[in-house]
Amino acid sequence: MKIAVIGSGLSGIKTASLLHKIGHEVTVFEKSRGFGGRMALNLKTELILRLNLSRKRV
């Protein structure tokens, strides 16, 4: 199943991670240039790479 998550803040990334772990194809949409929202400084790049997320501007 394909699922879209709007926003790449802490909740969006966590939701995408959990959905990906149970086998869904997840796309995260973010209007700003980077992932992480206000938590961007604490977000580990490894998580983004593991999820194989690509950037798409909306």
PDB file of C-alpha atoms in Angstrom:
ATOM      1  CA  MET A   1       0.000   0.000   0.000  1.00  0.00           C
ATOM      2  CA  LYS A   2       1.280   3.500  -0.834  1.00  0.00           C
ATOM      3  CA  ILE A   3       0.955   6.078   1.935  1.00  0.00           C
ATOM      4  CA  ALA A   4       1.741   9.809   1.942  1.00  0.00           C
ATOM      5  CA  VAL A   5       2.885  11.519   5.130  1.00  0.00           C
ATOM      6  CA  ILE A   6       2.566  15.303   5.149  1.00  0.00           C
ATOM      7  CA  GLY A   7       5.338  16.996   7.100  1.00  0.00           C
ATOM      8  CA  SER A   8       8.758  15.720   8.060  1.00  0.00           C
ATOM      9  CA  GLY A   9       8.839  16.806  11.656  1.00  0.00           C
ATOM     10  CA  LEU A  10       9.435  14.338  14.444  1.00  0.00           C
ATOM     11  CA  SER A  11       5.919  12.870  14.202  1.00  0.00           C
ATOM     12  CA  GLY A  12       5.984  12.596  10.415  1.00  0.00           C
ATOM     13  CA  ILE A  13       9.340  10.830  10.331  1.00  0.00           C
ATOM     14  CA  LYS A  14       8.340   8.479  13.162  1.00  0.00           C
ATOM     15  CA  THR A  15       5.060   7.647  11.424  1.00  0.00           C
ATOM     16  CA  ALA A  16       6.850   7.042   8.110  1.00  0.00           C
ATOM     17  CA  SER A  17       9.393   4.828   9.862  1.00  0.00           C
ATOM     18  CA  LEU A  18       6.757   2.663  11.549  1.00  0.00           C
ATOM     19  CA  LEU A  19       4.692   2.312   8.368  1.00  0.00           C
ATOM     20  CA  HIS A  20       7.799   1.411   6.375  1.00  0.00           C
ATOM     21  CA  LYS A  21       8.751  -1.265   8.926  1.00  0.00           C
ATOM     22  CA  ILE A  22       5.426  -3.031   8.457  1.00  0.00           C
ATOM     23  CA  GLY A  23       5.838  -3.064   4.694  1.00  0.00           C
ATOM     24  CA  HIS A  24       4.120   0.032   3.317  1.00  0.00           C
ATOM     25  CA  GLU A  25       5.617   2.241   0.615  1.00  0.00           C
ATOM     26  CA  VAL A  26       5.820   5.676   2.245  1.00  0.00           C
ATOM     27  CA  THR A  27       6.393   9.102   0.695  1.00  0.00           C
ATOM     28  CA  VAL A  28       7.034  12.074   2.978  1.00  0.00           C
ATOM     29  CA  PHE A  29       6.096  15.513   1.653  1.00  0.00           C
ATOM     30  CA  GLU A  30       7.700  18.618   3.132  1.00  0.00           C
ATOM     31  CA  LYS A  31       7.322  22.223   2.008  1.00  0.00           C
ATOM     32  CA  SER A  32      10.668  23.407   3.376  1.00  0.00           C
ATOM     33  CA  ARG A  33      14.093  22.458   2.029  1.00  0.00           C
ATOM     34  CA  GLY A  34      15.035  19.842   4.599  1.00  0.00           C
ATOM     35  CA  PHE A  35      13.716  17.067   6.790  1.00  0.00           C
ATOM     36  CA  GLY A  36      13.197  17.225  10.515  1.00  0.00           C
ATOM     37  CA  GLY A  37      11.129  20.288  11.255  1.00  0.00           C
ATOM     38  CA  ARG A  38      12.229  21.879  14.533  1.00  0.00           C
ATOM     39  CA  MET A  39      14.096  18.725  15.480  1.00  0.00           C
ATOM     40  CA  ALA A  40      16.356  18.864  12.389  1.00  0.00           C
ATOM     41  CA  LEU A  41      19.487  19.305  14.446  1.00  0.00           C
ATOM     42  CA  ASN A  42      18.803  16.100  16.397  1.00  0.00           C
ATOM     43  CA  LEU A  43      17.554  13.953  13.517  1.00  0.00           C
ATOM     44  CA  LYS A  44      20.070  11.321  12.497  1.00  0.00           C
ATOM     45  CA  THR A  45      20.888  11.196   8.800  1.00  0.00           C
ATOM     46  CA  GLU A  46      21.012   7.397   9.067  1.00  0.00           C
ATOM     47  CA  LEU A  47      17.247   7.296   9.631  1.00  0.00           C
ATOM     48  CA  ILE A  48      16.570   9.223   6.425  1.00  0.00           C
ATOM     49  CA  LEU A  49      18.981   7.036   4.464  1.00  0.00           C
ATOM     50  CA  ARG A  50      17.496   3.818   5.881  1.00  0.00           C
ATOM     51  CA  LEU A  51      14.034   4.896   4.840  1.00  0.00           C
ATOM     52  CA  ASN A  52      15.375   5.744   1.376  1.00  0.00           C
ATOM     53  CA  LEU A  53      13.434   8.994   1.338  1.00  0.00           C
ATOM     54  CA  SER A  54      13.689  11.300  -1.633  1.00  0.00           C
ATOM     55  CA  ARG A  55      13.031  15.008  -1.451  1.00  0.00           C
ATOM     56  CA  LYS A  56       9.932  16.350  -3.158  1.00  0.00           C
ATOM     57  CA  ARG A  57       8.829  19.959  -2.870  1.00  0.00           C
ATOM     58  CA  VAL A  58       5.120  20.679  -2.620  1.00  0.00           C
TER      59      VAL A  58
END
